[in-house]
Amino acid sequence: NIALAAGTTAIGLFGPVIPEINITPRDNSFFIKSDVDCFGCWNNGLMKTPGTCPKGTIVCMGAINVEKVKGVIEKAITLNHN
């Protein structure tokens, strides 16, 4: 949120939270989302106890691989240099 308020590029990794609920997407914001079936459990009621994964493990964040993050970083760099 601070990066977006300052007008700088922001890259965020999201698993238990759906970013669009709290953050308005902008040209300089990149949301990397988990591909697991329980994505967004914090917002959609799957998380019964705050901060406690409904599956007993934080699979959503572990499902975001390095290559996906690297690709988004490269895209952000390219857009900032054009």
Coordinates of N, CA and C in Angstrom, one line a residue:
N1 N 0.8 -1.2 0.0 CA 0.0 0.0 0.0 C 0.9 1.3 0.0
I2 N 2.0 1.2 0.7 CA 2.8 2.4 0.8 C 3.5 2.7 -0.6
A3 N 3.9 1.6 -1.2 CA 4.5 1.8 -2.6 C 3.5 2.4 -3.6
L4 N 2.3 1.9 -3.5 CA 1.3 2.4 -4.4 C 0.9 3.9 -4.1
A5 N 0.9 4.2 -2.8 CA 0.6 5.6 -2.4 C 1.7 6.5 -2.9
A6 N 2.9 6.0 -2.9 CA 4.1 6.8 -3.3 C 4.2 6.8 -4.8
G7 N 3.4 6.0 -5.5 CA 3.5 6.0 -7.0 C 4.6 5.1 -7.5
T8 N 5.2 4.3 -6.7 CA 6.2 3.4 -7.2 C 5.6 2.0 -7.5
T9 N 6.3 1.2 -8.3 CA 5.9 -0.1 -8.6 C 5.8 -1.0 -7.4
A10 N 4.7 -1.8 -7.3 CA 4.5 -2.7 -6.2 C 4.2 -4.1 -6.7
I11 N 4.8 -5.0 -6.1 CA 4.6 -6.4 -6.5 C 4.2 -7.1 -5.2
G12 N 3.1 -7.8 -5.1 CA 2.6 -8.4 -3.9 C 2.3 -9.9 -4.2
L13 N 2.6 -10.7 -3.2 CA 2.2 -12.1 -3.3 C 1.0 -12.4 -2.4
F14 N 0.0 -13.1 -2.9 CA -1.2 -13.2 -2.2 C -1.7 -14.7 -2.2
G15 N -2.1 -15.2 -1.1 CA -2.6 -16.6 -0.9 C -3.9 -16.6 -0.2
P16 N -3.8 -16.2 1.1 CA -5.1 -16.2 1.9 C -5.9 -15.0 1.7
V17 N -5.4 -14.0 1.1 CA -6.1 -12.7 0.9 C -6.3 -12.4 -0.6
I18 N -7.5 -12.0 -0.9 CA -7.8 -11.5 -2.3 C -7.4 -10.1 -2.4
P19 N -6.4 -9.7 -3.2 CA -5.9 -8.3 -3.2 C -6.9 -7.3 -3.6
E20 N -7.7 -7.6 -4.6 CA -8.6 -6.6 -5.2 C -9.7 -6.1 -4.2
I21 N -9.9 -6.8 -3.1 CA -10.8 -6.4 -2.1 C -10.3 -5.2 -1.3
N22 N -9.0 -5.1 -1.1 CA -8.4 -4.0 -0.4 C -7.6 -3.0 -1.2
I23 N -7.1 -3.5 -2.4 CA -6.2 -2.7 -3.2 C -6.8 -2.5 -4.6
T24 N -6.8 -1.3 -5.0 CA -7.3 -1.0 -6.4 C -6.1 -1.2 -7.3
P25 N -6.3 -2.2 -8.3 CA -5.2 -2.4 -9.2 C -4.8 -1.2 -10.0
R26 N -3.6 -1.0 -10.3 CA -3.1 0.1 -11.1 C -2.1 -0.4 -12.1
D27 N -1.7 0.5 -13.0 CA -0.7 0.0 -14.0 C 0.6 -0.4 -13.4
N28 N 1.0 0.2 -12.2 CA 2.3 -0.2 -11.6 C 2.1 -1.1 -10.4
S29 N 1.0 -1.8 -10.4 CA 0.8 -2.8 -9.3 C 0.7 -4.2 -10.0
F30 N 1.3 -5.2 -9.3 CA 1.3 -6.5 -9.9 C 0.9 -7.5 -8.7
F31 N -0.1 -8.2 -8.9 CA -0.6 -9.2 -7.9 C -0.2 -10.6 -8.3
I32 N 0.5 -11.3 -7.6 CA 0.9 -12.6 -7.8 C 0.0 -13.5 -6.9
K33 N -0.9 -14.3 -7.5 CA -1.9 -15.0 -6.7 C -1.6 -16.5 -6.8
S34 N -1.9 -17.1 -5.7 CA -1.7 -18.6 -5.6 C -2.8 -19.2 -6.5
D35 N -2.5 -20.4 -7.0 CA -3.4 -21.1 -7.9 C -4.1 -22.3 -7.2
V36 N -4.1 -22.3 -5.8 CA -4.7 -23.4 -5.1 C -6.2 -23.2 -5.0
D37 N -7.0 -24.2 -4.8 CA -8.4 -24.1 -4.7 C -9.0 -23.3 -3.6
C38 N -8.2 -23.2 -2.5 CA -8.6 -22.4 -1.4 C -8.2 -21.0 -1.4
F39 N -7.7 -20.5 -2.5 CA -7.2 -19.1 -2.6 C -8.2 -18.1 -2.0
G40 N -7.7 -17.2 -1.2 CA -8.6 -16.2 -0.7 C -9.4 -16.6 0.5
C41 N -8.9 -17.7 1.2 CA -9.7 -18.2 2.3 C -10.0 -17.2 3.4
W42 N -9.1 -16.2 3.6 CA -9.3 -15.2 4.6 C -10.5 -14.4 4.3
N43 N -10.8 -14.1 3.0 CA -11.9 -13.2 2.5 C -13.2 -14.0 2.3
N44 N -13.1 -15.3 1.9 CA -14.3 -16.0 1.5 C -14.9 -16.9 2.5
G45 N -14.4 -16.8 3.8 CA -15.0 -17.5 4.9 C -14.5 -18.9 5.1
L46 N -13.5 -19.3 4.3 CA -12.9 -20.7 4.6 C -12.1 -20.7 5.8
M47 N -11.4 -19.6 6.1 CA -10.6 -19.5 7.3 C -11.5 -19.3 8.5
K48 N -11.7 -20.3 9.3 CA -12.5 -20.2 10.5 C -11.9 -19.5 11.7
T49 N -10.6 -19.6 11.8 CA -9.9 -18.9 12.9 C -8.9 -18.0 12.2
P50 N -8.9 -16.7 12.5 CA -8.0 -15.7 11.8 C -6.6 -16.2 12.0
G51 N -5.9 -16.2 10.8 CA -4.5 -16.6 10.8 C -4.2 -18.1 10.9
T52 N -5.3 -18.9 10.8 CA -5.1 -20.4 10.8 C -5.6 -20.9 9.5
C53 N -4.7 -21.6 8.7 CA -5.0 -22.1 7.4 C -6.0 -23.2 7.6
P54 N -7.1 -23.2 6.8 CA -8.1 -24.2 6.9 C -7.6 -25.6 6.5
K55 N -6.5 -25.7 5.8 CA -5.9 -27.0 5.5 C -4.8 -27.5 6.4
G56 N -4.5 -26.6 7.4 CA -3.5 -27.0 8.4 C -2.1 -26.6 8.0
T57 N -1.9 -26.1 6.8 CA -0.6 -25.7 6.3 C -0.8 -24.5 5.4
I58 N 0.2 -23.8 5.2 CA 0.1 -22.6 4.3 C 0.5 -23.0 2.9
V59 N -0.4 -23.8 2.2 CA -0.1 -24.3 0.9 C -0.2 -23.2 -0.1
C60 N -1.0 -22.2 0.1 CA -1.2 -21.1 -0.9 C 0.1 -20.4 -1.2
M61 N 0.8 -20.0 -0.2 CA 2.1 -19.2 -0.4 C 3.2 -20.1 -1.0
G62 N 3.2 -21.4 -0.6 CA 4.2 -22.3 -1.1 C 3.9 -22.6 -2.6
A63 N 2.7 -22.4 -3.0 CA 2.3 -22.8 -4.4 C 2.8 -21.7 -5.4
I64 N 3.2 -20.5 -4.9 CA 3.7 -19.5 -5.7 C 5.2 -19.8 -6.0
N65 N 5.5 -20.1 -7.2 CA 6.9 -20.6 -7.5 C 7.8 -19.4 -7.9
V66 N 9.1 -19.6 -7.8 CA 10.1 -18.6 -8.1 C 10.0 -18.1 -9.5
E67 N 9.7 -19.0 -10.5 CA 9.6 -18.7 -11.9 C 8.5 -17.7 -12.1
K68 N 7.4 -17.9 -11.4 CA 6.2 -17.0 -11.6 C 6.6 -15.6 -11.1
V69 N 7.2 -15.5 -9.9 CA 7.7 -14.2 -9.4 C 8.7 -13.6 -10.3
K70 N 9.6 -14.3 -10.8 CA 10.7 -13.8 -11.7 C 10.0 -13.2 -12.9
G71 N 9.0 -13.9 -13.5 CA 8.4 -13.4 -14.7 C 7.7 -12.1 -14.4
V72 N 7.0 -11.9 -13.3 CA 6.3 -10.7 -13.0 C 7.4 -9.5 -12.7
I73 N 8.5 -9.8 -12.1 CA 9.5 -8.8 -11.9 C 10.1 -8.4 -13.2
E74 N 10.3 -9.3 -14.1 CA 10.8 -8.9 -15.5 C 9.8 -8.1 -16.2
K75 N 8.5 -8.4 -16.1 CA 7.5 -7.6 -16.7 C 7.4 -6.2 -16.2
A76 N 7.5 -6.1 -14.8 CA 7.5 -4.8 -14.2 C 8.7 -3.9 -14.6
I77 N 9.9 -4.5 -14.7 CA 11.1 -3.8 -15.1 C 10.9 -3.3 -16.6
T78 N 10.4 -4.2 -17.4 CA 10.2 -3.8 -18.8 C 9.2 -2.6 -19.0
L79 N 8.1 -2.7 -18.2 CA 7.1 -1.6 -18.3 C 7.7 -0.3 -17.7
N80 N 8.6 -0.4 -16.7 CA 9.1 0.8 -16.2 C 10.2 1.5 -17.0
H81 N 10.7 0.7 -18.0 CA 11.8 1.2 -18.9 C 11.2 1.7 -20.2
N82 N 9.9 1.6 -20.4 CA 9.3 2.1 -21.7 C 8.6 3.4 -21.5

